[in-house]
CSV table of C-alpha atoms and ligand atoms in Angstrom, one decimal:
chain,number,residue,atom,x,y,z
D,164,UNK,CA,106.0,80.0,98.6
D,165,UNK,CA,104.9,77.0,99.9
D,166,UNK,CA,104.8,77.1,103.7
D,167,UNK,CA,105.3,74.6,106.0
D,168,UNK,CA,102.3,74.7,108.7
D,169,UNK,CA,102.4,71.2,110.0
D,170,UNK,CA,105.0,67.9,110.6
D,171,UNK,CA,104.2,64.5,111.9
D,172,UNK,CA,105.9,61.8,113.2
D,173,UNK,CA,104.8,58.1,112.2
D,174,UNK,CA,105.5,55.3,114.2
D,175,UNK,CA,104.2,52.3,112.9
D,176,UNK,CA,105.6,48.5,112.9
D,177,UNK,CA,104.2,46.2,110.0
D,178,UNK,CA,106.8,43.4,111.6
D,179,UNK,CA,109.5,45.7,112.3
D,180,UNK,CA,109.7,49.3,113.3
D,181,UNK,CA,109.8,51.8,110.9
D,182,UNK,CA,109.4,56.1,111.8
D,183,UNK,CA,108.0,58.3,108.9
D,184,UNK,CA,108.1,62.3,109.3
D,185,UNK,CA,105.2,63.8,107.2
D,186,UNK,CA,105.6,67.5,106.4
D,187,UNK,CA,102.3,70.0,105.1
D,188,UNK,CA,102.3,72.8,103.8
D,189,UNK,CA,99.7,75.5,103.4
D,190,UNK,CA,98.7,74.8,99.5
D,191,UNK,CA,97.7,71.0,100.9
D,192,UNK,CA,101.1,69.5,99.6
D,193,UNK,CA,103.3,67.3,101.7
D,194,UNK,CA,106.3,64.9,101.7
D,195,UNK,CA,107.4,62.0,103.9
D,196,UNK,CA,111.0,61.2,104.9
D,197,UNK,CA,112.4,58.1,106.4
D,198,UNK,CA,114.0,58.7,109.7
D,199,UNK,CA,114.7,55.0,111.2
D,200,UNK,CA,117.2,54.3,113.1
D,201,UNK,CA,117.4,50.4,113.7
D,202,UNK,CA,117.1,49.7,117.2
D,203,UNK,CA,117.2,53.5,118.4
D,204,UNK,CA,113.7,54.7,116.6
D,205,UNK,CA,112.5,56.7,119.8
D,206,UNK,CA,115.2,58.2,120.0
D,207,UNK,CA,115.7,60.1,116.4
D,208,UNK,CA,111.0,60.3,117.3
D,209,UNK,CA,112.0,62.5,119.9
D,210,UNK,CA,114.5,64.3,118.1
D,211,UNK,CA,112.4,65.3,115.0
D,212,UNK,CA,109.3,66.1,117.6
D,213,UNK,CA,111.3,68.2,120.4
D,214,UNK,CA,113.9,69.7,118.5
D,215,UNK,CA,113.1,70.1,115.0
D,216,UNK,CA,109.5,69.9,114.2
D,217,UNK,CA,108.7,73.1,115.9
D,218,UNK,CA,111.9,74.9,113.9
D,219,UNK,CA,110.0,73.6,111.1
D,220,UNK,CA,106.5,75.5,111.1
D,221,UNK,CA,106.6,78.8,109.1
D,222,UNK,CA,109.4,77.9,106.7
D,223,UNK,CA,109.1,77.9,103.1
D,224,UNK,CA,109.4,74.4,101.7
D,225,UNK,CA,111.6,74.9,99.1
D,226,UNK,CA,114.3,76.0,100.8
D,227,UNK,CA,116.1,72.7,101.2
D,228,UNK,CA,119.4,73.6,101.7
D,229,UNK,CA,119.0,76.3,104.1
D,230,UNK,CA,116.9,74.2,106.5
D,231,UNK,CA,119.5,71.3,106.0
D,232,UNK,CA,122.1,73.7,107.1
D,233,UNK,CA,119.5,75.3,109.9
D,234,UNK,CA,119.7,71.6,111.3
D,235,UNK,CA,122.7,71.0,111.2
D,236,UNK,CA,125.0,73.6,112.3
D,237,UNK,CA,121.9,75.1,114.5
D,238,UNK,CA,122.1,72.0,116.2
D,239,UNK,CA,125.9,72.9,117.7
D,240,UNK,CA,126.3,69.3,118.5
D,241,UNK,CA,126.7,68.3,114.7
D,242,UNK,CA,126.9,64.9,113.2
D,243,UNK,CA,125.8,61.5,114.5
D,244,UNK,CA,123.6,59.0,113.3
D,245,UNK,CA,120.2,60.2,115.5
D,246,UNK,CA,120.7,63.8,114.7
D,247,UNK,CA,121.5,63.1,110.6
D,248,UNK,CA,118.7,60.6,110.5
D,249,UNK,CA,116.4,63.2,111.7
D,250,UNK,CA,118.1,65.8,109.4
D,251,UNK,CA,117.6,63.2,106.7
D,252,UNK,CA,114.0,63.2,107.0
D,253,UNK,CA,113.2,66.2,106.7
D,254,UNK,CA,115.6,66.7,103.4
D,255,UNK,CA,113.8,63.9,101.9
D,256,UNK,CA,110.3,65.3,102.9
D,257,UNK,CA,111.2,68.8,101.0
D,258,UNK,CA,112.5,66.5,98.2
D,259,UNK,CA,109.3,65.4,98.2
D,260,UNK,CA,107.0,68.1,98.3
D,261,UNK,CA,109.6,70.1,95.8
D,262,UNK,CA,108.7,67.0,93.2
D,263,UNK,CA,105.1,67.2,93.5
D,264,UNK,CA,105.2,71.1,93.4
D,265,UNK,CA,107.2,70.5,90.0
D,266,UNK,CA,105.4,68.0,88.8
D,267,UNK,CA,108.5,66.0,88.3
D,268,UNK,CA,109.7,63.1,89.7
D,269,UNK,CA,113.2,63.8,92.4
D,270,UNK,CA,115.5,62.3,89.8
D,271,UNK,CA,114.1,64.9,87.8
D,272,UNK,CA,115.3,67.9,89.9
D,273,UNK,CA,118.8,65.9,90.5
D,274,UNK,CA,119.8,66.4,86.6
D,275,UNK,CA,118.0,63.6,85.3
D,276,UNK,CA,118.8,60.1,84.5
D,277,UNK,CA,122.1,58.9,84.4
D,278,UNK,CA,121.0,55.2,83.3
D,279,UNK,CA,118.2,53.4,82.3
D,280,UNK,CA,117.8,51.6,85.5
D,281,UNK,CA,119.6,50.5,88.8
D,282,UNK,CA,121.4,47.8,89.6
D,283,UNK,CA,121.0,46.6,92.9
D,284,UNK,CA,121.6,42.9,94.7
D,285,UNK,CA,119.7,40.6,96.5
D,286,UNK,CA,120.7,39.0,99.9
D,287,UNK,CA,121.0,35.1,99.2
D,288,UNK,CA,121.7,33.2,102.5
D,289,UNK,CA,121.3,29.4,104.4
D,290,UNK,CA,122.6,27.5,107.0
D,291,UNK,CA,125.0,25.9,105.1
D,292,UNK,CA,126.8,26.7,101.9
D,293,UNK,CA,124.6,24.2,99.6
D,294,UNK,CA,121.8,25.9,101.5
D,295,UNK,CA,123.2,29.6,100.4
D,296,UNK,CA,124.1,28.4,96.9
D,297,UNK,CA,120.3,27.3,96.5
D,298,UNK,CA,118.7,30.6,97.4
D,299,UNK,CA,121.3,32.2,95.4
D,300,UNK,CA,119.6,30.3,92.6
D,301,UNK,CA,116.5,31.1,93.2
D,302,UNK,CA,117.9,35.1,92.8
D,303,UNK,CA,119.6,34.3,89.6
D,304,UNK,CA,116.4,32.7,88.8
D,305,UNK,CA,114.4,36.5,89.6
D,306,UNK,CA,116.7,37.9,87.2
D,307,UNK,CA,119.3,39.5,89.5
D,308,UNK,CA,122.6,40.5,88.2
D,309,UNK,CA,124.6,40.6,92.0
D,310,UNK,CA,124.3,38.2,94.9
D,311,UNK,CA,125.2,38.7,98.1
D,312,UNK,CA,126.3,35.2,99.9
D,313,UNK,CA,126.1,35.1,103.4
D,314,UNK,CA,126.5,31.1,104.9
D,315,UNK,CA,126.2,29.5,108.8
D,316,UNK,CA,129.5,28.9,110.3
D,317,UNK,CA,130.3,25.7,111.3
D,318,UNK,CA,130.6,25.2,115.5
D,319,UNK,CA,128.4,28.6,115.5
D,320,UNK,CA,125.1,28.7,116.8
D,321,UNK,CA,124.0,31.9,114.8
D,322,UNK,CA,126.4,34.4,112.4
D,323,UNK,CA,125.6,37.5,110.6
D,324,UNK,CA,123.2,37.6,108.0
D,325,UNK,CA,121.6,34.4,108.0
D,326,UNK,CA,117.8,34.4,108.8
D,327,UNK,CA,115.8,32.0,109.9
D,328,UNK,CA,113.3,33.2,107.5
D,329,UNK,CA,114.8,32.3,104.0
D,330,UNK,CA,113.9,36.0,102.3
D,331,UNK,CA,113.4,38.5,105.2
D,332,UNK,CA,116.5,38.7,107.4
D,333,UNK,CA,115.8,40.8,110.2
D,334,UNK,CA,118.6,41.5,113.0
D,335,UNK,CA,116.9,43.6,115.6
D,336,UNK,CA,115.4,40.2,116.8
D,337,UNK,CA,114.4,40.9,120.8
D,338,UNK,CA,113.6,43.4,123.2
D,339,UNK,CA,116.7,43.4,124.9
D,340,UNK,CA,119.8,42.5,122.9
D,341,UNK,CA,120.3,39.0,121.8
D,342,UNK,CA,124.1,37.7,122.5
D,343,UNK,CA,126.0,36.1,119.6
D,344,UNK,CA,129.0,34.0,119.8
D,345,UNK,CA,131.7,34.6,116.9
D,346,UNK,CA,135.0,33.2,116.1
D,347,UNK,CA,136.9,34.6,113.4
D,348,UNK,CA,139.1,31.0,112.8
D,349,UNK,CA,136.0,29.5,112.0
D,350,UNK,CA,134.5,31.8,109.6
D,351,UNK,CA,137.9,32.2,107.7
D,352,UNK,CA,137.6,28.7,107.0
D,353,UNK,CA,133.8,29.1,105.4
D,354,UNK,CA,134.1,32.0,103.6
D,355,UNK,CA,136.7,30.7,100.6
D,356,UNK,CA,134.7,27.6,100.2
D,357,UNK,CA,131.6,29.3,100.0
D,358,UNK,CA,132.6,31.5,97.3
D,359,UNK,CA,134.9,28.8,95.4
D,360,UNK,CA,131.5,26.1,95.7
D,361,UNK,CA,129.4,29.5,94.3
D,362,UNK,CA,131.2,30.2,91.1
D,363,UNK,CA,131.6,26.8,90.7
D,364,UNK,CA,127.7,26.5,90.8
D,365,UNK,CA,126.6,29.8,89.6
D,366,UNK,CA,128.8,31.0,86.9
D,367,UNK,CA,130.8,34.1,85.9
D,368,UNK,CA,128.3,36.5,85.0
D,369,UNK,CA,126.6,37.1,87.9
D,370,UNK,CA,128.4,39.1,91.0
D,371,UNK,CA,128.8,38.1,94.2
D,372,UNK,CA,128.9,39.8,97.3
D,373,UNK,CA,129.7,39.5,100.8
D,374,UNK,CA,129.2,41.2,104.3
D,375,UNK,CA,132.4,41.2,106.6
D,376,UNK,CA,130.3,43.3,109.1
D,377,UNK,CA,132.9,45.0,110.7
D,378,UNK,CA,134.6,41.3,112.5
D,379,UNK,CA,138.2,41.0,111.0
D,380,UNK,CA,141.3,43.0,111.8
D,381,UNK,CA,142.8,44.6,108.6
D,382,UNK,CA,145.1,42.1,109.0
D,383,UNK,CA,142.0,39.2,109.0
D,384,UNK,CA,140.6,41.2,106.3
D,385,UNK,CA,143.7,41.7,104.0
D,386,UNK,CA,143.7,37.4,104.4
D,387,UNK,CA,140.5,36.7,103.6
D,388,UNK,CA,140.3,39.4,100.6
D,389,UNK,CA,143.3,37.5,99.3
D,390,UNK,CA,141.6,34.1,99.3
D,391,UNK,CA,139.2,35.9,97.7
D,392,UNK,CA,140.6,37.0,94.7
D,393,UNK,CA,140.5,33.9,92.2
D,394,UNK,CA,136.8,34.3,93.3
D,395,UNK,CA,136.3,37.8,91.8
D,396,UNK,CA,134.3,39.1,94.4
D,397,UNK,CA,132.2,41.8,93.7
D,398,UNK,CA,133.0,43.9,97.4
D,399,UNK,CA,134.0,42.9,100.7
D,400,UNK,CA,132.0,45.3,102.9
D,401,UNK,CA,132.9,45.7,106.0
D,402,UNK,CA,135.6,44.3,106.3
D,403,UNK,CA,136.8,46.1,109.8
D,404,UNK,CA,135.7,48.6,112.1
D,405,UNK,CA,135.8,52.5,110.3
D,406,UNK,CA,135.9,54.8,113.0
D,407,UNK,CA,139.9,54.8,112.1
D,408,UNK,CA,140.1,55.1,108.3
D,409,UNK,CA,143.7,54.5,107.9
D,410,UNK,CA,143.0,51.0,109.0
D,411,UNK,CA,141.8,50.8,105.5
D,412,UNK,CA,145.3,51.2,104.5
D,413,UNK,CA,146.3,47.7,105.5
D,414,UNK,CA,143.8,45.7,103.9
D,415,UNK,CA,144.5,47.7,100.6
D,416,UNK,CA,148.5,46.6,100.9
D,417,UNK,CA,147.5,42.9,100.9
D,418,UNK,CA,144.8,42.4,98.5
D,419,UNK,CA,143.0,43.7,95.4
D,420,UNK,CA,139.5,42.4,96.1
D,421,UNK,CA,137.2,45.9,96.2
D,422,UNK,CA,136.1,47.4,99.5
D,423,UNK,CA,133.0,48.6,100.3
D,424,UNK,CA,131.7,50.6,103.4
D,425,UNK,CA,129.9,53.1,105.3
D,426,UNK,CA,126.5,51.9,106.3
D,427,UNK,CA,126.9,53.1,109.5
D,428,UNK,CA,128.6,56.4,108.1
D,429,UNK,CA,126.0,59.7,109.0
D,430,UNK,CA,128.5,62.7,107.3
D,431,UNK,CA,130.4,63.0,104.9
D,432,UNK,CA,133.7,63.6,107.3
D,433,UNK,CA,133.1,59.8,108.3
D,434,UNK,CA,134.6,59.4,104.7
D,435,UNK,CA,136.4,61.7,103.9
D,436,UNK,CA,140.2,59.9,104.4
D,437,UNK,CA,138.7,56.5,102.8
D,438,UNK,CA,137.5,58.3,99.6
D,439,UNK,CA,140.6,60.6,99.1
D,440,UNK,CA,142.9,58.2,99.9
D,441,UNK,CA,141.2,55.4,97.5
D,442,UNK,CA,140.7,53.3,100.7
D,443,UNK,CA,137.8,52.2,99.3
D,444,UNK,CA,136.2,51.5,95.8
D,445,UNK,CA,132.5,51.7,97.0
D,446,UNK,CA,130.8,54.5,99.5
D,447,UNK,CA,127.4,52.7,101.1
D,448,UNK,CA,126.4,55.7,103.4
D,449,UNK,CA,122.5,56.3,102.7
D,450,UNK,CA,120.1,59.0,102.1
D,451,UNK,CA,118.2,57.8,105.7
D,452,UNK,CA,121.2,58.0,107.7
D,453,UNK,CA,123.5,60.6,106.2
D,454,UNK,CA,121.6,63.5,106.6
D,455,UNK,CA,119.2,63.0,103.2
D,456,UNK,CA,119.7,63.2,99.4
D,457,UNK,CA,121.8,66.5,99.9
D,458,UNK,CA,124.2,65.2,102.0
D,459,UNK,CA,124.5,61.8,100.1
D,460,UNK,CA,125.0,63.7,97.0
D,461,UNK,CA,128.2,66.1,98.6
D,462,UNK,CA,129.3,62.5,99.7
D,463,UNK,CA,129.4,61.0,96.1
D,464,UNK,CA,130.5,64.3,94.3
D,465,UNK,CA,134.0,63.7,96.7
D,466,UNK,CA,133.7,60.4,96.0
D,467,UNK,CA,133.5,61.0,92.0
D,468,UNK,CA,136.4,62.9,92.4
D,469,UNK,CA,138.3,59.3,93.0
D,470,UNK,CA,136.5,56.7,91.4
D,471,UNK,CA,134.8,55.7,94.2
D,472,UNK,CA,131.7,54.6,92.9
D,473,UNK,CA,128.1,54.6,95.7
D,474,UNK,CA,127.0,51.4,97.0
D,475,UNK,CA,123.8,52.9,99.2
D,476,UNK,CA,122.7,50.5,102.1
D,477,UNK,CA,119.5,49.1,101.3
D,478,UNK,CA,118.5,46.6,104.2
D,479,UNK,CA,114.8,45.7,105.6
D,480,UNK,CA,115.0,48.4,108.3
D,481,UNK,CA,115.5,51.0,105.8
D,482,UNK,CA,112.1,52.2,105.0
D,483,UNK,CA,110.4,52.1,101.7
D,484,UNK,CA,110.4,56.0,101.9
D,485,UNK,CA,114.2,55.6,102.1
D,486,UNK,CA,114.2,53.1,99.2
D,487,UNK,CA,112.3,55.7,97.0
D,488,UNK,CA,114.8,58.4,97.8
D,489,UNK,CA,117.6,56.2,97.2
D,490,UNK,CA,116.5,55.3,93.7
D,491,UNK,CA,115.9,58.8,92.7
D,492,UNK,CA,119.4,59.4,93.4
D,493,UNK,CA,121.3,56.3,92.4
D,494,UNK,CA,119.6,56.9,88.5
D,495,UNK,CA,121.3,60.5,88.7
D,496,UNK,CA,124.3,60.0,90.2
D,497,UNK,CA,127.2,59.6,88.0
D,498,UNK,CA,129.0,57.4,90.1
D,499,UNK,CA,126.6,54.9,90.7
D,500,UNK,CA,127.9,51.6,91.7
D,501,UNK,CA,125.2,49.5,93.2
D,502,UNK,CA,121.8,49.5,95.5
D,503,UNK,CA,121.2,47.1,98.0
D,504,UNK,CA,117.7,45.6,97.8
D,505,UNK,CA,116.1,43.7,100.7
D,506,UNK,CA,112.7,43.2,99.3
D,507,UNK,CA,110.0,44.2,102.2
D,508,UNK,CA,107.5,42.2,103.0
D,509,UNK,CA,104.0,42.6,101.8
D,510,UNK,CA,103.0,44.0,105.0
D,511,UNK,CA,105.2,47.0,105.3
D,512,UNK,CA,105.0,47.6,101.4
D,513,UNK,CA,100.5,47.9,102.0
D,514,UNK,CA,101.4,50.6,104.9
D,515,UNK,CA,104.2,52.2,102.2
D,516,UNK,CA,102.5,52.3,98.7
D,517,UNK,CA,105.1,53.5,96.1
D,518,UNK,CA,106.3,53.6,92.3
D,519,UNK,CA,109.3,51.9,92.3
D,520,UNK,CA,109.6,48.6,90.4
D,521,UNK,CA,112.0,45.9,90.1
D,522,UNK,CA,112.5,44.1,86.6
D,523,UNK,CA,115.5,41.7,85.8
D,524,UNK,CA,117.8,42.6,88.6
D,525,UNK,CA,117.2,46.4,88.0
D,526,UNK,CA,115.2,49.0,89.8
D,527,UNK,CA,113.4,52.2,88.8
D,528,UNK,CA,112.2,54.8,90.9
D,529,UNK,CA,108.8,55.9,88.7
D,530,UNK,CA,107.6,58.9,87.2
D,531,UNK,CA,105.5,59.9,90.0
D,532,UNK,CA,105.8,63.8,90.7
D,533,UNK,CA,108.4,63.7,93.6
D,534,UNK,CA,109.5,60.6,95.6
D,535,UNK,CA,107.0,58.6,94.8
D,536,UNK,CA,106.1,57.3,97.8
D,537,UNK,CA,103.3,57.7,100.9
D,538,UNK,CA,102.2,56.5,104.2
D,539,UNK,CA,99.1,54.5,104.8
D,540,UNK,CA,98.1,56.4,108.2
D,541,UNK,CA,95.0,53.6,108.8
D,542,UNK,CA,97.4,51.0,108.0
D,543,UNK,CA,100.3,52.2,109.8
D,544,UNK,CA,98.2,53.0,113.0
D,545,UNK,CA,97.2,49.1,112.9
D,546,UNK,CA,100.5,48.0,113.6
D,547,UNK,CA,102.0,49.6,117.2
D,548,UNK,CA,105.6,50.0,118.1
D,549,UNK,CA,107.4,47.3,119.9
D,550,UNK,CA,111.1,47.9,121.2
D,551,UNK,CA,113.5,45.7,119.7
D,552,UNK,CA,117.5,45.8,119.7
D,553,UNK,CA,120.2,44.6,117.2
D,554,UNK,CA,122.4,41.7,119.0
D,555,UNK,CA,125.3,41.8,120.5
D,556,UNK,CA,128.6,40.1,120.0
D,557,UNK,CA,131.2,38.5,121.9
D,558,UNK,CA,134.2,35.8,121.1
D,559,UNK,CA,134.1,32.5,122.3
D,560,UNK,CA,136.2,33.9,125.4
D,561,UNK,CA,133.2,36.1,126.3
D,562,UNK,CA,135.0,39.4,125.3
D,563,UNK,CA,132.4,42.0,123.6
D,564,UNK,CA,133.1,42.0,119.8
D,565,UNK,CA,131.5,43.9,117.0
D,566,UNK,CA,128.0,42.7,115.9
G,636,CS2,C1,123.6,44.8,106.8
G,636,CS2,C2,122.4,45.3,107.4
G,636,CS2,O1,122.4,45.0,104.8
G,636,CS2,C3,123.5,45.1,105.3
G,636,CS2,O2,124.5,45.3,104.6
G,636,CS2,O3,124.8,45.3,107.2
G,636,CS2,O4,121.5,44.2,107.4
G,636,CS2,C4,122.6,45.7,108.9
G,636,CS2,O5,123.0,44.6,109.7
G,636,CS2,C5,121.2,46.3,109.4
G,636,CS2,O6,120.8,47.3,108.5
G,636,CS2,C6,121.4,46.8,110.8
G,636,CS2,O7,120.1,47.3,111.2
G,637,MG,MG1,126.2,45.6,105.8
């Protein structure tokens, strides 16, 4: 049996931070698992190197699901996105080194492929909405076959998901928490237009997307979806906070236009009410922050269950590691939906070499035995680690909103 004798954590930042656990075993073999946690990274560090690594050393590698349960319930304080990050991790490391042991790539060892590639959609977004409608060009242009549309607000300094940068959107932006401003009047106003000025310029036969993050009421959000409709929109993600699933309820009485969350999800029991109630029509929880591939994969086997299809997160401060492992699994699972696909930059793709490709708005995961993926130790230790939040939100009133 392959032992484990050895586990690292990797904290490196190639323009943002990213932490990387490599395991070892005794035959020489090893895996890496992402376990970032976008403005908290020390704090799922600590985690993997206080209370896990050391539970680590001595197991047998292939025992995947016993460790995953080990962590979890041996941790008494169960669920929560710094403890199922770090869980996550190490599932995706034993993935890994289970692969490579094999000889076969993860997909492999998950039943094989379900589809010849994935689908997954690029993040198209400007100042304005001819701005938005431009990049979303240039994406139809790449080849892809969904588009999410994210446009400035107008009498808002600053909104959700519109970089400065006109590719690489990255939130956690300062090392204390920038402040937004928001006003939910104004953006209702945007949002139709934007998508009524996008079909009109882009067509039928492309999908189109859009990020709520977690700002309306159900209320809001059963409005908007509705003026959303003629528009065909892909998902509405987001569209209100989820710690109470049944607000999902609301939103489903006044509008057909599909739902999509979870990002933030880190168990299965975060979702539970949404999937069996059909709440929702897409699940994004993630292999980096819902405990790993075997958690993700209980998630979407409930899911299944109600035609709830996965829609994994896929943004910029999910690792390349996590991008390999999500692949892997979204051309296996049988209720794929979607992958989100935040090109990195060339930096953080030198310190992460992988297999994965992109062709004409699809993704495949490669043939390479396991995940597919690696660290670049010299690289990575080039780059140090340098705090940096997600902003905060208020209204215009000054009162604390959702970011
Ligand atoms: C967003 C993310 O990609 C998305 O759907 O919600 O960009 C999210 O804001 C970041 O991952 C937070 O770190
Ligand atoms: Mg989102």
């Amino acid at each position: 049996m392959p032992k484990i004798t050895r586990a690292r954590v990797i904290v490196t930042c190639p323009g943002r931070n990213f932490v990387t656990l490599k395991i070892e075993c005794d035959d020489g073999t090893t895996g890496v698992g992402d376990a970032t946690l976008n403005g908290r990274e020390l704090a799922v560090a600590s985690y993997l190197s206080e209370h896990v690594i050391p539970c680590l050393i001595g197991r047998d590698a292939h025992r995947i699901e016993d460790v995953w349960q080990y962590l979890y319930k041996g941790a008494y304080w169960r669920r929560g996105p710094v403890t199922m990050t770090a869980i996550a991790a190490v599932d995706m490391a034993l993935w890994d080194i289970k692969g490579k042991l094999a000889g076969l790539p993860v997909y492999q060892l998950l039943g094989g492929a379900s589809r010849e590639g994935v689908m997954v959609y690029g993040h198209a977004n400007g100042a304005t909405i001819d701005d938005t409608i431009a990049a979303a060009k240039d994406y139809q242009a790449q080849g892809y076959k969904a588009i999410r549309l994210q446009c400035g607000v107008p009498g808002m300094a600053s909104t959700y998901g519109v970089s400065k940068d006109r590719y690489f959107y990255e939130p956690a932006d300062a090392d204390l928490p920038t402040e937004n401003v928001w006003s939910t009047s104004k953006y209702l106003r945007v949002v139709p237009e934007l998508f009524r000025t996008a079909r009109e310029a882009l067509g039928w036969d492309v999908h189109l997307l859009h990020d709520i993050h977690h700002r309306l009421t159900p209320i809001e959000a059963g409005r908007l979806g509705r003026d959303l409709e003629p528009y065909r929109p892909f998902w509405l993600e987001d569209a209100t906070p989820a710690e109470n699933q049944e607000a999902f309820r609301l939103i489903r009485q006044h509008t057909t236009a599909p739902l999509a969350v979870g990002e933030v999800f880190s168990s299965i029991w975060d979702a539970k009410d949404l999937i069996q109630n059909q709440l929702i029509d897409y699940i994004r929880a993630t292999v980096v922050h819902a405990g790993g591939i075997t958690h993700l994969r209980r998630i979407a086997a409930l899911a299944d269950l109600y035609q709830v299809r996965t829609g994994c997160h896929g943004a910029t401060d999910l690792s390349p590691v996590a991008m390999a492992a999500a692949l892997h699994f979204d051309l296996s699972v049988p209720n794929f939906g979607i992958q989100e696909y935040m090109r990195h930059t060339d930096e953080t793709d030198a310190v992460f070499p992988h297999a994965y490709s992109f062709a004409d708005g699809m993704m495949h995961p490669g043939d390479a035995p396991g995940l597919g993926v690696d660290i670049d130790e010299d690289r990575a230790a080039r780059h140090e680690y340098s705090r940096a939040f997600l902003p905060v939100n208020r209204l215009e009133d000054g009162t604390l909103w959702s970011w």
